[in-house]
Amino acid sequence: MTIPGNGGFDTRAIHAGQAFDPTTGAVIPPVHLTSTYVQDGIGGLRNGYEYSRGGNPTRTALESQLAAIEGGAVGLSFASGLAAEDALLRTVLAPGDHVVIGNDVYGGTHRLIRRIHGAWGVRHSTVDTSDLDQVRAAIEPGATKVLWVETPSNPLMKISDIAALAEIGREAGALVVVDNTFASPALQQPIALGAQVVVHSTTKYLGGHSDVVGGALVFAAAGDDDLVERTTFTQFAAGAVSSPFDAFLTTRGIKTLGVRMQRHSENAQAIAERLLGHPAVARVLYPGLPSHPGHALAARQMSGFGGMVSIDLAGGGAAARRFAESTELFQLAESLGGVESLVNYPSEMTHASVKGTPAEVPESIVRLSVGIEDVGDLLADIDQALARL
Ligand SMILES: *Cc1c(COP(=O)(O)O)cnc(C)c1O
């Protein structure tokens, strides 16, 4: 099917890569649960499909959809967010190269660069990417090959200026990569702001239902120094691809991303406002609050503030643990971005791996992934948990 014009975000999310099945007219294309493909004579491939590590139509459909929703040229789908990150870093970096990374990124990203790539001689500097001077100072001309940005950051919800960082990276000859997992392309379009590569844990908002683990890379331009071709080769040769069924679930989730993000944002705003000013709460970290230091920038580079809210409890680590164990509707679990609300204690859960590093998370922080349940029920749960402190 052709989309008139380029289509709006929701139209692309629903239709890109999702042409109906020509043999039956089935509106939803079949899930191609196959590992291999019959050849019409040796080397006679149908549409290039040879073996499912190299390509599978259900994965192709997801990859087209991913490129369309991020406004990029090419999408690649992987078995997890970290698999996607690793494929990109392995493609781009060599021993001795240097990475500048935010000090408040997903703990697993920091661990991947520090421990896996570090073991092969890749060096890194950890800085606050919301402070452009720190980023400029950390860049080693000629050696810094990647500038890794996560905004809003995890879990402190700092906002970094993507357009300004893209400029700094371009001048330094470093690849500017934005992890867009927290905002999702429904609320933030890093490629339009100058980023060269967008990374996702599709496990989170894109999948959206906490039922599939996956990751993605989306490239701004197809011919970027052969970057797409080389990363596609890494995907094929190292093999961390998504399965057809995982790709199907992710595609299914993406179709409702736009409406889900609207509701996530509304619910999170209401919860952030309720928490504000409560005596047990020292700070509410949510970019939708005018008091948030990144509010004006977020209002400029995002079209909504998203579903993630972090709370800095006045009673420190003990109060944070107690709050995280007191909610009922907000279930205590790692991960985020699903329709159901979750509460997480980063310093012992998602960010336990960065304890003792510059990316360590304060013990007083609790992170909420605000779901799309009825907001009154969510507010009541927050109230009863606060009352127990
Ligand atoms: C979860 C997450 C990742 C890692 O993705 P996996 O799918 O768990 O491998 C990367 N970045 C962010 C921001 C995340 O939340």
Short mmCIF file of N, CA and C in Angstrom, two decimals, residues 22 35-36 54 64 67 89 97 107 125 130 132 135 148 174 265-266 279-280 307 320 340 350 365 388:
data_model
loop_
_atom_site.label_atom_id
_atom_site.label_comp_id
_atom_site.label_asym_id
_atom_site.label_seq_id
_atom_site.Cartn_x
_atom_site.Cartn_y
_atom_site.Cartn_z
N PRO A 22 -0.20 -10.65 -0.51
CA PRO A 22 -0.74 -10.69 -1.87
C PRO A 22 -1.41 -12.02 -2.23
N SER A 35 13.41 -20.92 9.02
CA SER A 35 14.84 -20.64 9.17
C SER A 35 15.51 -20.50 7.81
N THR A 36 14.91 -21.15 6.76
CA THR A 36 15.60 -21.14 5.47
C THR A 36 14.61 -21.01 4.32
N GLY A 54 20.33 -13.95 8.08
CA GLY A 54 20.60 -12.87 7.13
C GLY A 54 19.37 -12.04 6.81
N SER A 64 11.52 -1.89 8.26
CA SER A 64 10.95 -0.78 7.48
C SER A 64 10.14 0.14 8.37
N ALA A 67 12.46 2.33 10.56
CA ALA A 67 13.05 3.45 9.82
C ALA A 67 12.00 4.53 9.60
N LEU A 89 28.70 -0.62 18.11
CA LEU A 89 30.01 -0.28 18.68
C LEU A 89 31.11 -1.15 18.09
N ASP A 97 40.44 3.42 20.43
CA ASP A 97 39.44 4.45 20.21
C ASP A 97 38.78 4.84 21.53
N GLY A 107 22.29 1.58 32.84
CA GLY A 107 23.46 0.95 33.46
C GLY A 107 24.11 -0.08 32.57
N SER A 125 35.07 8.19 28.38
CA SER A 125 34.94 9.22 29.41
C SER A 125 33.48 9.37 29.72
N SER A 130 24.24 16.89 29.60
CA SER A 130 23.39 18.08 29.60
C SER A 130 24.25 19.34 29.78
N LEU A 132 27.21 21.07 27.94
CA LEU A 132 27.94 20.98 26.67
C LEU A 132 29.44 21.19 26.86
N VAL A 135 31.15 18.03 27.67
CA VAL A 135 31.27 17.16 26.49
C VAL A 135 32.44 17.63 25.63
N TRP A 148 27.88 9.28 22.81
CA TRP A 148 26.69 8.49 23.15
C TRP A 148 25.78 9.31 24.07
N ALA A 174 33.03 12.58 15.37
CA ALA A 174 32.52 11.45 16.17
C ALA A 174 31.09 11.14 15.74
N SER A 265 2.10 10.03 28.99
CA SER A 265 2.53 11.40 29.33
C SER A 265 1.50 12.06 30.24
N GLU A 266 0.22 11.90 29.92
CA GLU A 266 -0.83 12.53 30.76
C GLU A 266 -0.80 11.96 32.17
N PRO A 279 5.77 16.36 51.75
CA PRO A 279 6.92 16.49 52.66
C PRO A 279 7.92 15.33 52.59
N ALA A 280 7.48 14.15 52.17
CA ALA A 280 8.41 13.02 52.10
C ALA A 280 9.26 13.06 50.82
N GLY A 307 6.51 8.96 29.98
CA GLY A 307 5.88 8.25 31.09
C GLY A 307 6.81 7.92 32.25
N ALA A 320 13.37 5.39 50.29
CA ALA A 320 13.20 5.00 48.89
C ALA A 320 12.86 3.51 48.78
N GLU A 340 1.43 -1.51 31.77
CA GLU A 340 1.22 -1.60 33.22
C GLU A 340 2.29 -0.78 33.94
N THR A 350 18.07 -1.91 38.34
CA THR A 350 18.58 -1.63 36.98
C THR A 350 20.00 -1.08 36.95
N ILE A 365 16.83 7.47 45.24
CA ILE A 365 16.02 7.58 44.02
C ILE A 365 15.14 6.35 43.79
N ARG A 388 2.69 5.54 53.99
CA ARG A 388 3.39 4.52 54.77
C ARG A 388 4.81 4.92 55.13
#
